[in-house]
C-alpha positions in Angstrom: -23.4 106.6 57.9 -27.2 106.5 58.0 -29.1 104.3 55.6 -32.7 103.2 55.1 -33.1 99.9 53.1 -36.1 97.9 51.9 -36.9 95.0 49.6 -40.4 94.0 48.4 -39.3 91.8 45.5 -41.0 88.7 47.2 -43.8 88.1 49.6 -41.3 88.8 52.4 -41.6 92.5 53.1 -38.3 93.5 54.6 -36.7 96.8 55.8 -33.7 97.8 57.9 -32.2 101.0 59.3 -28.5 101.8 59.8 -27.5 104.7 62.0 -23.9 105.8 62.5 -22.8 102.6 60.7 -24.7 100.2 62.8 -27.9 98.3 62.0 -30.3 99.4 64.7 -33.6 98.2 63.2 -34.7 95.3 61.0 -38.1 94.0 60.2 -39.2 91.2 57.9 -42.7 89.7 57.5 -44.2 87.3 54.9 -47.5 88.9 53.9 -49.5 88.7 50.7 -49.7 92.1 49.1 -47.6 93.4 52.0 -45.7 95.8 49.7 -48.8 98.0 49.7 -48.2 98.7 53.4 -44.5 99.6 52.9 -45.0 103.3 53.7 -46.7 102.3 57.0 -43.9 100.0 57.9 -41.3 102.7 57.2 -43.2 105.3 59.2 -43.4 102.8 62.2 -39.7 102.2 62.1 -38.8 105.9 61.9 -41.2 106.7 64.8 -39.7 104.0 66.9 -36.2 105.4 66.3 -37.1 109.0 66.5 -35.7 109.9 63.2 -36.9 111.4 59.9 -36.2 110.7 56.2 -33.8 113.6 56.2 -31.6 111.7 58.7 -30.5 109.3 56.0 -27.4 109.7 53.8 -28.9 107.4 51.1 -31.9 105.1 50.4 -31.3 101.5 49.4 -33.6 99.2 47.5 -33.6 95.5 46.5 -33.7 95.5 42.7 -35.2 92.1 42.1 -35.8 90.0 40.1 -39.2 89.4 41.6 -42.8 90.5 42.0 -43.9 93.1 39.4 -46.3 94.8 41.9 -43.9 94.7 44.8 -41.0 96.1 42.9 -43.1 98.9 41.3 -44.1 100.0 44.7 -40.6 100.0 46.3 -39.1 101.7 43.3 -41.7 104.4 43.2 -41.1 105.0 46.9 -37.3 105.1 46.7 -37.5 107.5 43.8 -39.9 109.8 45.7 -37.7 109.8 48.8 -34.6 110.5 46.8 -36.1 113.4 44.9 -37.7 114.9 48.0 -34.7 114.6 50.3 -32.1 115.1 47.5 -30.3 112.0 48.7 -28.7 109.3 46.5 -30.1 105.8 45.9 -28.3 102.5 46.1 -29.9 99.7 44.1 -28.6 96.1 44.6 -29.7 92.8 43.2 -32.1 91.0 45.5 -30.2 87.8 44.6 -27.0 89.3 45.8 -28.5 89.9 49.2 -29.5 86.2 49.2 -26.1 85.0 48.3 -24.5 87.3 50.9 -26.4 85.5 53.7 -24.4 82.3 53.2 -21.2 81.9 55.1 -17.7 82.4 53.6 -17.2 78.6 53.3 -19.6 78.8 50.3 -17.2 80.3 47.8 -19.4 79.8 44.7 -23.2 80.4 45.1 -26.0 80.2 42.6 -29.3 81.8 43.5 -32.5 80.7 41.8 -36.2 81.6 42.0 -39.4 80.6 40.2 -40.2 82.6 37.0 -43.3 80.6 36.0 -43.8 78.9 32.7 -41.2 76.2 33.5 -38.5 78.8 33.8 -36.3 80.1 36.7 -34.3 83.2 37.4 -30.7 82.4 38.0 -27.5 84.1 38.8 -24.0 82.9 39.9 -21.9 84.7 42.6 -18.4 84.3 43.9 -17.6 85.0 47.6 -14.2 85.5 49.1 -13.1 87.1 52.4 -16.7 88.4 53.0 -16.8 90.1 49.6 -19.3 88.9 47.1 -19.4 89.6 43.3 -21.9 88.6 40.7 -20.3 86.6 37.9 -23.2 86.9 35.5 -26.4 89.0 35.4 -29.7 87.5 36.4 -31.3 85.7 33.5 -34.1 83.2 32.6 -33.2 79.5 32.3 -34.9 76.1 32.3 -34.1 74.7 35.7 -32.2 71.7 34.5 -30.0 73.8 32.2 -29.0 76.1 35.0 -28.3 73.2 37.4 -26.0 71.6 34.9 -24.3 74.9 34.0 -23.4 75.7 37.6 -23.2 72.1 39.0 -20.1 72.9 41.2 -21.9 75.8 43.0 -23.9 75.8 46.2 -27.5 76.5 45.1 -30.0 78.5 47.3 -33.5 79.6 46.8 -36.6 80.9 48.7 -38.9 78.6 46.6 -38.6 75.3 48.5 -40.4 73.4 45.8 -37.5 74.2 43.4 -35.0 72.8 45.9 -37.1 69.7 46.3 -37.5 69.3 42.5 -33.8 69.7 41.9 -32.7 67.2 44.6 -35.3 64.7 43.4 -33.7 64.8 40.0 -30.1 64.7 41.4 -29.5 64.3 45.1 -25.8 64.8 44.7 -26.3 68.6 44.1 -25.0 70.9 46.8 -28.2 72.7 47.8 -28.5 75.0 50.8 -31.1 73.3 53.1 -33.0 76.4 54.2 -35.0 79.0 52.3 -33.0 82.2 51.8 -35.1 85.3 51.2 -34.0 88.7 50.1 -33.6 90.6 53.4 -33.1 94.3 54.0 -30.6 93.7 56.8 -28.4 91.8 54.3 -29.1 94.5 51.7 -28.0 97.4 54.0 -24.7 95.7 54.9 -23.9 95.5 51.2 -25.1 99.0 50.7 -22.6 100.3 53.3 -19.7 99.3 51.1 -21.5 100.8 48.0 -21.9 104.1 49.9 -18.2 104.1 50.9 -17.3 103.6 47.2 -19.9 106.1 46.1 -21.6 103.5 43.9 -24.9 105.2 43.6 -27.6 104.6 41.0 -28.8 107.7 39.0 -32.5 108.1 39.1 -32.8 108.0 35.3 -31.2 104.5 35.4 -33.1 103.2 38.4 -35.2 100.3 37.1 -36.2 97.0 38.7 -35.9 93.5 37.2 -39.2 91.8 36.9 -41.2 89.5 34.7 -43.9 90.9 32.4 -46.8 88.5 32.8 -47.6 88.3 29.1 -44.3 87.4 27.6 -42.3 86.2 30.7 -39.2 88.2 29.9 -36.8 89.9 32.4 -36.9 93.6 31.8 -34.3 96.1 33.1 
């Protein structure tokens, strides 16, 4: 199984390559407006590995929620690759790739990220025997409401100020101590199972989750 995966939903630009079922390349870099260089990063990876786009059985993309510009770029690219190579797309929640990075001892995980205007994105996940499932779709919440709703979960985020704010209000919360970013090497491992189960996303239904700046609503 050969897969190419990338996520540009945050300021961390991340991509990974799987060849014959093994992750052979991964790259992540925090860079403002880095999504605009995604094609260059992909080309560099393919050149190093000596492969072409036609090598891949599917293309995988982090679906957000996150940066409007970053997601627009990555989704435009994955649609173009899919159409040109006639290969399927696997679209996976960027929050799911965050939750997947925590070990099996964290059976219930809640991922949050800043959504501006005193709101957060939040979604709960359940993890068992290495398998992770989303219990509820990503949605907008006031931070305090989400923390109360999922108090028994382990929270994680890539916005350190949210973790600090939450623990300042209630230091008994179970909050993962490190920033957890959406990473393509996590995405591609999830996508491997999706590919085996043929859980592809039709191009006509391929849409990211992002916030419109004017009304701060999650669109899908």
